[in-house]
């Protein structure tokens, strides 16, 4: 519990400092308080075109692994299937810390990693649960909603491009069907 508080305070401090820095650098449309709600009718591109700063909090993997929910080495968030409330609580922490975006925690939930741990049959289910949780928090807090794809260790130029493309396409398709505002590519 003490670590959770420390992590949240550190993240909140970082996001506030980032907002202050951006504001002092000349952005007049940036608000520094989380007491406001972003206008959900404006998407990412409109906000960026208006000169707004958009912060997407990260650190899901670290926060969840330190709590014992992620197995080191495998890094697949299997716990989402058994205890999705844990993930939802981390999304609320990210929103409270000042994130403007709820990113679905889809890190290593692609076909290859799920196959490696013998859970390929749960592939779509784990992605949809992660997406629905992020969407619920995004809607409740009037935040942007992003899906994600992560790196893979199966890519070999000239040999596996079609397999990797198909793997990413299914995650993007599910994300689109769940209504994401945009996609984030992680650790490429």
Coordinates of N, CA and C in Angstrom, one line a residue:
X1 N 0.8 -1.2 0.0 CA 0.0 0.0 0.0 C 0.9 1.3 0.0
X2 N 2.0 1.2 0.8 CA 2.8 2.4 0.8 C 3.4 2.7 -0.5
X3 N 3.8 1.6 -1.2 CA 4.4 1.8 -2.6 C 3.4 2.4 -3.5
X4 N 2.1 1.9 -3.4 CA 1.1 2.4 -4.3 C 0.9 3.9 -4.1
X5 N 0.9 4.4 -2.9 CA 0.8 5.8 -2.6 C 2.0 6.5 -3.1
X6 N 3.2 6.0 -2.9 CA 4.4 6.6 -3.4 C 4.4 6.7 -4.9
X7 N 4.0 5.6 -5.6 CA 3.9 5.6 -7.1 C 2.9 6.6 -7.5
X8 N 1.7 6.7 -6.9 CA 0.7 7.6 -7.3 C 1.2 9.1 -7.1
X9 N 1.8 9.3 -6.0 CA 2.3 10.7 -5.7 C 3.4 11.1 -6.7
X10 N 4.3 10.1 -7.0 CA 5.4 10.4 -8.0 C 4.8 10.7 -9.4
X11 N 3.8 9.9 -9.8 CA 3.2 10.1 -11.1 C 2.5 11.4 -11.1
X12 N 1.7 11.7 -10.1 CA 1.0 12.9 -10.0 C 1.9 14.1 -10.1
X13 N 3.0 14.0 -9.4 CA 4.0 15.1 -9.4 C 4.6 15.3 -10.7
X14 N 4.9 14.2 -11.4 CA 5.5 14.3 -12.7 C 4.5 14.9 -13.7
X15 N 3.3 14.5 -13.7 CA 2.3 15.0 -14.6 C 2.0 16.5 -14.3
X16 N 2.0 16.9 -13.0 CA 1.8 18.3 -12.7 C 3.0 19.1 -13.2
X17 N 4.2 18.6 -13.0 CA 5.4 19.3 -13.4 C 5.4 19.4 -14.9
X18 N 5.0 18.4 -15.6 CA 4.9 18.4 -17.1 C 4.0 19.5 -17.5
X19 N 2.8 19.6 -16.9 CA 1.8 20.6 -17.2 C 2.4 22.0 -17.0
X20 N 3.0 22.2 -15.8 CA 3.6 23.5 -15.5 C 4.7 23.9 -16.5
X21 N 5.5 23.0 -16.9 CA 6.6 23.3 -17.9 C 5.9 23.7 -19.2
X22 N 4.9 22.9 -19.6 CA 4.3 23.2 -20.9 C 3.6 24.6 -20.8
X23 N 3.0 24.9 -19.7 CA 2.3 26.1 -19.5 C 3.3 27.3 -19.6
X24 N 4.4 27.1 -18.9 CA 5.4 28.2 -18.9 C 6.1 28.3 -20.2
X25 N 6.0 27.3 -21.0 CA 6.6 27.4 -22.4 C 5.7 28.1 -23.4
X26 N 4.6 28.5 -22.9 CA 3.7 29.4 -23.8 C 2.4 28.8 -24.2
X27 N 2.0 27.7 -23.7 CA 0.7 27.1 -24.0 C -0.4 27.8 -23.2
X28 N -1.2 28.6 -23.8 CA -2.2 29.3 -23.0 C -3.5 28.5 -22.8
X29 N -3.7 27.5 -23.6 CA -5.0 26.7 -23.5 C -4.8 25.5 -22.5
X30 N -3.7 25.4 -21.9 CA -3.4 24.2 -21.0 C -4.0 24.5 -19.6
X31 N -4.8 23.6 -19.1 CA -5.3 23.7 -17.7 C -4.4 22.9 -16.8
X32 N -4.1 23.3 -15.6 CA -3.3 22.6 -14.7 C -4.0 21.8 -13.6
X33 N -5.3 21.9 -13.6 CA -6.1 21.2 -12.6 C -6.9 20.1 -13.2
X34 N -7.0 18.9 -12.5 CA -7.8 17.8 -13.0 C -9.3 18.0 -12.6
X35 N -9.7 19.2 -12.1 CA -11.1 19.4 -11.8 C -11.9 19.7 -13.0
X36 N -11.3 19.8 -14.2 CA -12.0 20.1 -15.4 C -12.2 18.8 -16.1
X37 N -13.1 18.8 -17.1 CA -13.3 17.6 -18.0 C -13.0 18.0 -19.4
X38 N -12.2 17.2 -20.1 CA -12.0 17.5 -21.5 C -13.2 17.3 -22.3
X39 N -13.4 18.1 -23.3 CA -14.6 18.1 -24.1 C -14.4 16.8 -25.0
X40 N -15.2 15.8 -24.7 CA -15.1 14.5 -25.5 C -15.5 14.7 -26.9
X41 N -16.2 15.7 -27.3 CA -16.6 15.9 -28.7 C -15.4 16.3 -29.5
X42 N -14.3 16.7 -28.9 CA -13.1 17.0 -29.6 C -12.1 15.9 -29.5
X43 N -11.6 15.4 -30.6 CA -10.7 14.3 -30.7 C -9.2 14.7 -30.5
X44 N -8.4 13.8 -30.6 CA -6.9 14.0 -30.4 C -6.4 15.1 -31.4
X45 N -6.7 14.9 -32.6 CA -6.2 15.8 -33.6 C -6.7 17.3 -33.4
X46 N -7.9 17.4 -33.1 CA -8.5 18.8 -32.9 C -7.8 19.4 -31.7
X47 N -7.5 18.7 -30.7 CA -6.9 19.2 -29.5 C -5.4 19.6 -29.8
X48 N -4.7 18.7 -30.5 CA -3.3 19.1 -30.9 C -3.3 20.3 -31.8
X49 N -4.2 20.4 -32.7 CA -4.3 21.5 -33.7 C -4.5 22.8 -32.9
X50 N -5.3 22.7 -31.8 CA -5.6 23.9 -31.0 C -4.4 24.2 -30.0
X51 N -3.3 23.5 -30.1 CA -2.2 23.7 -29.3 C -2.2 23.2 -27.9
X52 N -3.2 22.3 -27.6 CA -3.3 21.7 -26.3 C -2.3 20.6 -26.1
X53 N -1.8 20.4 -24.9 CA -1.0 19.3 -24.5 C -1.8 18.2 -24.1
X54 N -1.5 17.0 -24.5 CA -2.2 15.8 -24.2 C -1.2 14.8 -23.5
X55 N -1.5 14.5 -22.2 CA -0.6 13.6 -21.5 C -1.3 12.2 -21.4
X56 N -0.5 11.2 -21.7 CA -0.9 9.8 -21.5 C 0.0 9.2 -20.5
X57 N -0.6 8.9 -19.3 CA 0.2 8.3 -18.3 C 0.5 6.8 -18.7
X58 N 1.7 6.5 -18.3 CA 2.2 5.1 -18.6 C 2.7 4.5 -17.3
X59 N 3.1 3.3 -17.3 CA 3.6 2.7 -16.1 C 2.7 1.6 -15.6
X60 N 1.8 1.2 -16.4 CA 0.9 0.1 -16.0 C 1.7 -1.2 -15.7
X61 N 2.6 -1.5 -16.6 CA 3.4 -2.8 -16.4 C 4.1 -2.7 -15.1
X62 N 4.8 -1.6 -14.8 CA 5.6 -1.5 -13.6 C 4.7 -1.5 -12.4
X63 N 3.6 -0.8 -12.4 CA 2.7 -0.7 -11.3 C 2.1 -2.1 -11.0
X64 N 1.7 -2.8 -12.0 CA 1.1 -4.1 -11.9 C 2.1 -5.2 -11.5
X65 N 3.3 -5.1 -12.0 CA 4.3 -6.1 -11.7 C 4.7 -6.0 -10.2
X66 N 4.9 -4.8 -9.8 CA 5.3 -4.5 -8.4 C 4.2 -5.0 -7.4
X67 N 3.0 -5.1 -7.9 CA 1.9 -5.6 -7.0 C 1.7 -7.1 -7.2
X68 N 2.5 -7.7 -8.0 CA 2.5 -9.1 -8.1 C 1.5 -9.7 -9.2
X69 N 1.0 -8.9 -10.1 CA 0.1 -9.3 -11.0 C 0.7 -9.7 -12.4
X70 N 1.9 -9.4 -12.6 CA 2.6 -9.7 -13.9 C 3.8 -10.6 -13.6
X71 N 3.9 -11.6 -14.4 CA 5.0 -12.6 -14.2 C 6.2 -12.0 -15.0
X72 N 7.3 -11.8 -14.3 CA 8.5 -11.4 -14.9 C 9.0 -12.4 -15.9
X73 N 9.5 -11.8 -17.1 CA 10.0 -12.7 -18.1 C 8.9 -13.0 -19.2
X74 N 7.7 -13.3 -18.7 CA 6.6 -13.5 -19.7 C 5.9 -12.2 -20.0
X75 N 5.6 -11.4 -19.0 CA 5.0 -10.0 -19.1 C 3.6 -10.0 -19.6
X76 N 2.9 -11.1 -19.7 CA 1.6 -11.1 -20.2 C 0.6 -10.9 -19.1
X77 N -0.3 -9.9 -19.2 CA -1.2 -9.6 -18.1 C -2.4 -10.5 -18.0
X78 N -2.1 -11.8 -17.7 CA -3.2 -12.8 -17.6 C -4.2 -12.5 -16.5
X79 N -3.8 -11.8 -15.5 CA -4.7 -11.4 -14.4 C -6.0 -10.7 -14.9
X80 N -5.9 -10.1 -16.0 CA -7.1 -9.4 -16.5 C -8.2 -10.3 -16.7
X81 N -8.0 -11.6 -17.0 CA -9.0 -12.6 -17.2 C -9.7 -13.0 -15.9
X82 N -8.9 -13.0 -14.8 CA -9.4 -13.5 -13.5 C -9.8 -12.3 -12.6
X83 N -9.1 -11.2 -12.7 CA -9.4 -10.1 -11.7 C -9.3 -8.8 -12.4
X84 N -10.3 -8.5 -13.3 CA -10.2 -7.2 -14.1 C -10.4 -6.0 -13.2
X85 N -10.9 -6.1 -12.0 CA -11.1 -4.9 -11.1 C -9.7 -4.3 -10.8
X86 N -8.7 -5.2 -10.7 CA -7.3 -4.7 -10.4 C -6.9 -3.7 -11.5
X87 N -7.1 -4.0 -12.8 CA -6.8 -3.2 -13.9 C -7.6 -1.9 -13.8
X88 N -8.8 -2.0 -13.5 CA -9.7 -0.8 -13.5 C -9.2 0.2 -12.4
X89 N -8.7 -0.4 -11.3 CA -8.2 0.5 -10.2 C -7.0 1.3 -10.6
X90 N -6.1 0.6 -11.4 CA -4.9 1.3 -11.9 C -5.3 2.4 -12.9
X91 N -6.3 2.1 -13.7 CA -6.8 3.2 -14.7 C -7.3 4.4 -13.9
X92 N -8.0 4.2 -12.8 CA -8.5 5.3 -12.0 C -7.3 6.0 -11.4
X93 N -6.3 5.3 -11.0 CA -5.1 6.0 -10.5 C -4.4 6.9 -11.5
X94 N -4.4 6.4 -12.7 CA -3.8 7.2 -13.8 C -4.6 8.4 -14.1
X95 N -5.9 8.2 -14.1 CA -6.8 9.4 -14.3 C -6.7 10.4 -13.2
X96 N -6.6 9.9 -12.0 CA -6.4 10.8 -10.8 C -5.1 11.5 -10.9
X97 N -4.1 10.9 -11.4 CA -2.8 11.5 -11.5 C -2.7 12.5 -12.6
X98 N -3.7 12.6 -13.5 CA -3.7 13.7 -14.5 C -3.6 13.2 -15.9
X99 N -3.7 11.9 -16.2 CA -3.7 11.5 -17.6 C -4.9 12.0 -18.3
X100 N -4.7 12.4 -19.5 CA -5.8 12.8 -20.4 C -6.3 11.7 -21.3
X101 N -5.6 10.6 -21.2 CA -5.9 9.4 -22.0 C -5.9 8.1 -21.2
X102 N -6.9 7.3 -21.4 CA -7.0 6.0 -20.9 C -6.5 5.0 -22.0
X103 N -5.4 4.5 -21.8 CA -4.8 3.5 -22.8 C -5.2 2.1 -22.3
X104 N -5.8 1.3 -23.1 CA -6.1 -0.1 -22.8 C -4.8 -0.8 -22.6
X105 N -4.7 -1.6 -21.5 CA -3.5 -2.3 -21.2 C -3.4 -3.6 -22.0
X106 N -2.9 -3.4 -23.2 CA -2.8 -4.6 -24.1 C -1.4 -5.0 -24.4
X107 N -0.5 -4.6 -23.5 CA 0.9 -4.9 -23.7 C 1.1 -6.4 -23.6
X108 N 1.7 -7.0 -24.6 CA 1.9 -8.4 -24.8 C 0.7 -9.2 -24.7
X109 N -0.4 -8.7 -25.2 CA -1.6 -9.5 -25.3 C -1.9 -9.8 -26.8
X110 N -0.8 -10.0 -27.5 CA -0.9 -10.4 -28.9 C -0.8 -11.9 -29.1
X111 N -1.2 -12.4 -30.3 CA -1.3 -13.8 -30.5 C 0.0 -14.6 -30.1
X112 N 1.1 -14.1 -30.5 CA 2.4 -14.9 -30.2 C 2.6 -15.0 -28.7
X113 N 2.5 -14.0 -27.9 CA 2.7 -14.1 -26.5 C 1.6 -15.0 -25.8
X114 N 0.4 -14.8 -26.2 CA -0.7 -15.7 -25.7 C -0.4 -17.2 -26.0
X115 N 0.1 -17.4 -27.2 CA 0.4 -18.8 -27.6 C 1.5 -19.3 -26.7
X116 N 2.6 -18.5 -26.5 CA 3.7 -18.9 -25.6 C 3.3 -19.4 -24.3
X117 N 2.2 -18.8 -23.7 CA 1.8 -19.2 -22.4 C 0.6 -20.2 -22.4
X118 N 0.2 -20.6 -23.6 CA -0.8 -21.6 -23.7 C -2.2 -21.1 -23.5
X119 N -2.4 -19.8 -23.8 CA -3.7 -19.1 -23.7 C -4.2 -18.4 -24.9
X120 N -3.8 -18.9 -26.1 CA -4.2 -18.3 -27.3 C -5.7 -18.3 -27.5
X121 N -6.4 -19.2 -26.9 CA -7.9 -19.2 -27.0 C -8.5 -18.0 -26.3
X122 N -7.7 -17.4 -25.3 CA -8.2 -16.3 -24.6 C -7.8 -14.9 -25.2
X123 N -7.2 -15.0 -26.4 CA -6.6 -13.8 -27.0 C -7.6 -12.7 -27.2
X124 N -8.7 -12.9 -27.9 CA -9.7 -11.9 -28.1 C -10.3 -11.4 -26.8
X125 N -10.6 -12.4 -25.9 CA -11.3 -12.1 -24.6 C -10.4 -11.1 -23.8
X126 N -9.1 -11.4 -23.7 CA -8.3 -10.5 -22.8 C -8.2 -9.1 -23.4
X127 N -8.1 -9.0 -24.8 CA -8.0 -7.7 -25.4 C -9.3 -6.9 -25.2
X128 N -10.4 -7.6 -25.4 CA -11.7 -6.9 -25.3 C -12.0 -6.5 -23.8
X129 N -11.6 -7.3 -22.8 CA -11.8 -6.9 -21.4 C -10.9 -5.6 -21.2
X130 N -9.6 -5.7 -21.6 CA -8.7 -4.5 -21.4 C -9.3 -3.3 -22.0
X131 N -9.8 -3.4 -23.2 CA -10.4 -2.3 -24.0 C -11.7 -1.8 -23.3
X132 N -12.5 -2.6 -22.8 CA -13.8 -2.2 -22.2 C -13.5 -1.5 -20.9
X133 N -12.5 -2.0 -20.1 CA -12.2 -1.3 -18.8 C -11.7 0.1 -19.1
X134 N -10.8 0.2 -20.0 CA -10.2 1.6 -20.3 C -11.3 2.5 -20.9
X135 N -12.2 1.9 -21.7 CA -13.3 2.8 -22.3 C -14.2 3.2 -21.2
X136 N -14.6 2.4 -20.2 CA -15.5 2.7 -19.1 C -14.9 3.9 -18.3
X137 N -13.6 3.8 -18.0 CA -13.0 4.9 -17.2 C -12.9 6.1 -18.1
X138 N -12.5 6.0 -19.3 CA -12.4 7.2 -20.2 C -13.7 7.9 -20.3
X139 N -14.8 7.1 -20.5 CA -16.1 7.7 -20.6 C -16.5 8.4 -19.3
X140 N -16.3 7.7 -18.2 CA -16.7 8.3 -16.9 C -15.9 9.6 -16.6
X141 N -14.6 9.6 -17.0 CA -13.8 10.8 -16.7 C -13.7 11.8 -17.8
X142 N -14.4 11.5 -18.9 CA -14.3 12.4 -20.1 C -12.9 12.5 -20.7
X143 N -12.2 11.4 -20.8 CA -10.9 11.3 -21.3 C -10.8 10.7 -22.7
X144 N -9.7 10.9 -23.4 CA -9.5 10.1 -24.7 C -9.3 8.7 -24.3
X145 N -9.5 7.8 -25.3 CA -9.5 6.4 -25.1 C -8.6 5.8 -26.2
X146 N -7.5 5.2 -25.8 CA -6.5 4.6 -26.8 C -6.4 3.1 -26.7
X147 N -6.2 2.5 -27.8 CA -5.8 1.1 -27.8 C -4.3 1.0 -28.0
X148 N -3.7 -0.2 -27.8 CA -2.3 -0.4 -27.9 C -1.9 -1.6 -28.6
X149 N -0.7 -1.6 -29.2 CA 0.0 -2.7 -29.8 C 1.4 -2.7 -29.2
X150 N 2.0 -3.8 -29.0 CA 3.4 -3.8 -28.5 C 4.3 -4.6 -29.4
X151 N 5.6 -4.5 -29.1 CA 6.6 -5.1 -29.8 C 6.4 -6.7 -29.8
X152 N 7.1 -7.3 -30.7 CA 7.1 -8.8 -30.8 C 8.5 -9.3 -31.1
X153 N 8.8 -10.4 -30.5 CA 10.1 -11.0 -30.8 C 10.1 -12.0 -31.9
X154 N 9.0 -12.1 -32.7 CA 9.0 -13.0 -33.8 C 9.3 -12.4 -35.1
X155 N 9.5 -11.1 -35.2 CA 9.7 -10.4 -36.4 C 11.1 -10.7 -37.0
X156 N 11.1 -11.2 -38.2 CA 12.4 -11.5 -38.9 C 12.1 -10.9 -40.3
X157 N 12.9 -9.9 -40.7 CA 12.7 -9.2 -42.0 C 12.7 -10.2 -43.1
X158 N 11.7 -10.2 -43.9 CA 11.5 -11.0 -45.1 C 10.9 -12.4 -44.8
X159 N 10.7 -12.7 -43.5 CA 10.2 -14.0 -43.2 C 8.8 -14.0 -42.5
X160 N 8.7 -13.0 -41.6 CA 7.5 -13.1 -40.7 C 6.6 -11.8 -40.9
X161 N 6.8 -11.0 -41.8 CA 6.1 -9.7 -41.9 C 4.6 -10.0 -42.0
X162 N 4.1 -10.9 -42.8 CA 2.7 -11.2 -42.9 C 2.1 -11.7 -41.6
X163 N 2.8 -12.5 -40.9 CA 2.4 -13.1 -39.6 C 2.3 -11.9 -38.6
X164 N 3.3 -11.1 -38.5 CA 3.2 -10.0 -37.6 C 2.1 -9.0 -38.0
X165 N 2.0 -8.7 -39.2 CA 0.9 -7.8 -39.7 C -0.4 -8.3 -39.3
X166 N -0.7 -9.6 -39.5 CA -2.0 -10.2 -39.2 C -2.2 -10.1 -37.6
X167 N -1.2 -10.3 -36.9 CA -1.2 -10.3 -35.4 C -1.7 -8.9 -35.0
X168 N -1.0 -7.8 -35.5 CA -1.3 -6.5 -35.2 C -2.7 -6.1 -35.7
X169 N -3.1 -6.5 -36.9 CA -4.3 -6.1 -37.5 C -5.5 -6.6 -36.6
X170 N -5.4 -7.8 -36.0 CA -6.6 -8.2 -35.2 C -6.7 -7.4 -34.0
X171 N -5.6 -7.0 -33.4 CA -5.6 -6.1 -32.2 C -6.2 -4.7 -32.6
X172 N -5.8 -4.2 -33.7 CA -6.3 -2.9 -34.1 C -7.8 -3.0 -34.5
X173 N -8.2 -4.1 -35.1 CA -9.6 -4.3 -35.4 C -10.4 -4.3 -34.1
X174 N -10.0 -5.1 -33.1 CA -10.8 -5.2 -31.9 C -10.8 -3.8 -31.2
X175 N -9.7 -3.1 -31.3 CA -9.6 -1.7 -30.7 C -10.6 -0.8 -31.4
X176 N -10.6 -0.9 -32.7 CA -11.5 0.0 -33.4 C -13.0 -0.4 -33.1
X177 N -13.3 -1.6 -33.0 CA -14.7 -2.1 -32.7 C -15.1 -1.6 -31.3
X178 N -14.1 -1.5 -30.4 CA -14.4 -1.0 -29.1 C -14.4 0.5 -29.0
X179 N -14.1 1.2 -30.1 CA -14.3 2.7 -30.1 C -13.1 3.5 -29.7
X180 N -11.9 3.0 -29.9 CA -10.7 3.9 -29.5 C -10.7 5.1 -30.3
X181 N -10.1 6.2 -29.7 CA -9.8 7.4 -30.4 C -8.6 7.3 -31.3
X182 N -7.6 6.5 -30.8 CA -6.4 6.3 -31.5 C -5.6 5.1 -31.0
X183 N -4.6 4.7 -31.6 CA -3.7 3.6 -31.2 C -2.4 4.1 -30.8
X184 N -1.8 3.4 -29.8 CA -0.4 3.7 -29.4 C 0.4 2.4 -29.6
X185 N 1.6 2.6 -30.3 CA 2.5 1.5 -30.5 C 3.6 1.6 -29.3
X186 N 3.7 0.6 -28.6 CA 4.6 0.6 -27.4 C 5.9 -0.2 -27.6
X187 N 7.0 0.4 -27.2 CA 8.3 -0.2 -27.2 C 8.8 -0.8 -28.5
X188 N 8.6 -0.1 -29.6 CA 9.1 -0.6 -30.9 C 10.5 -0.1 -31.1

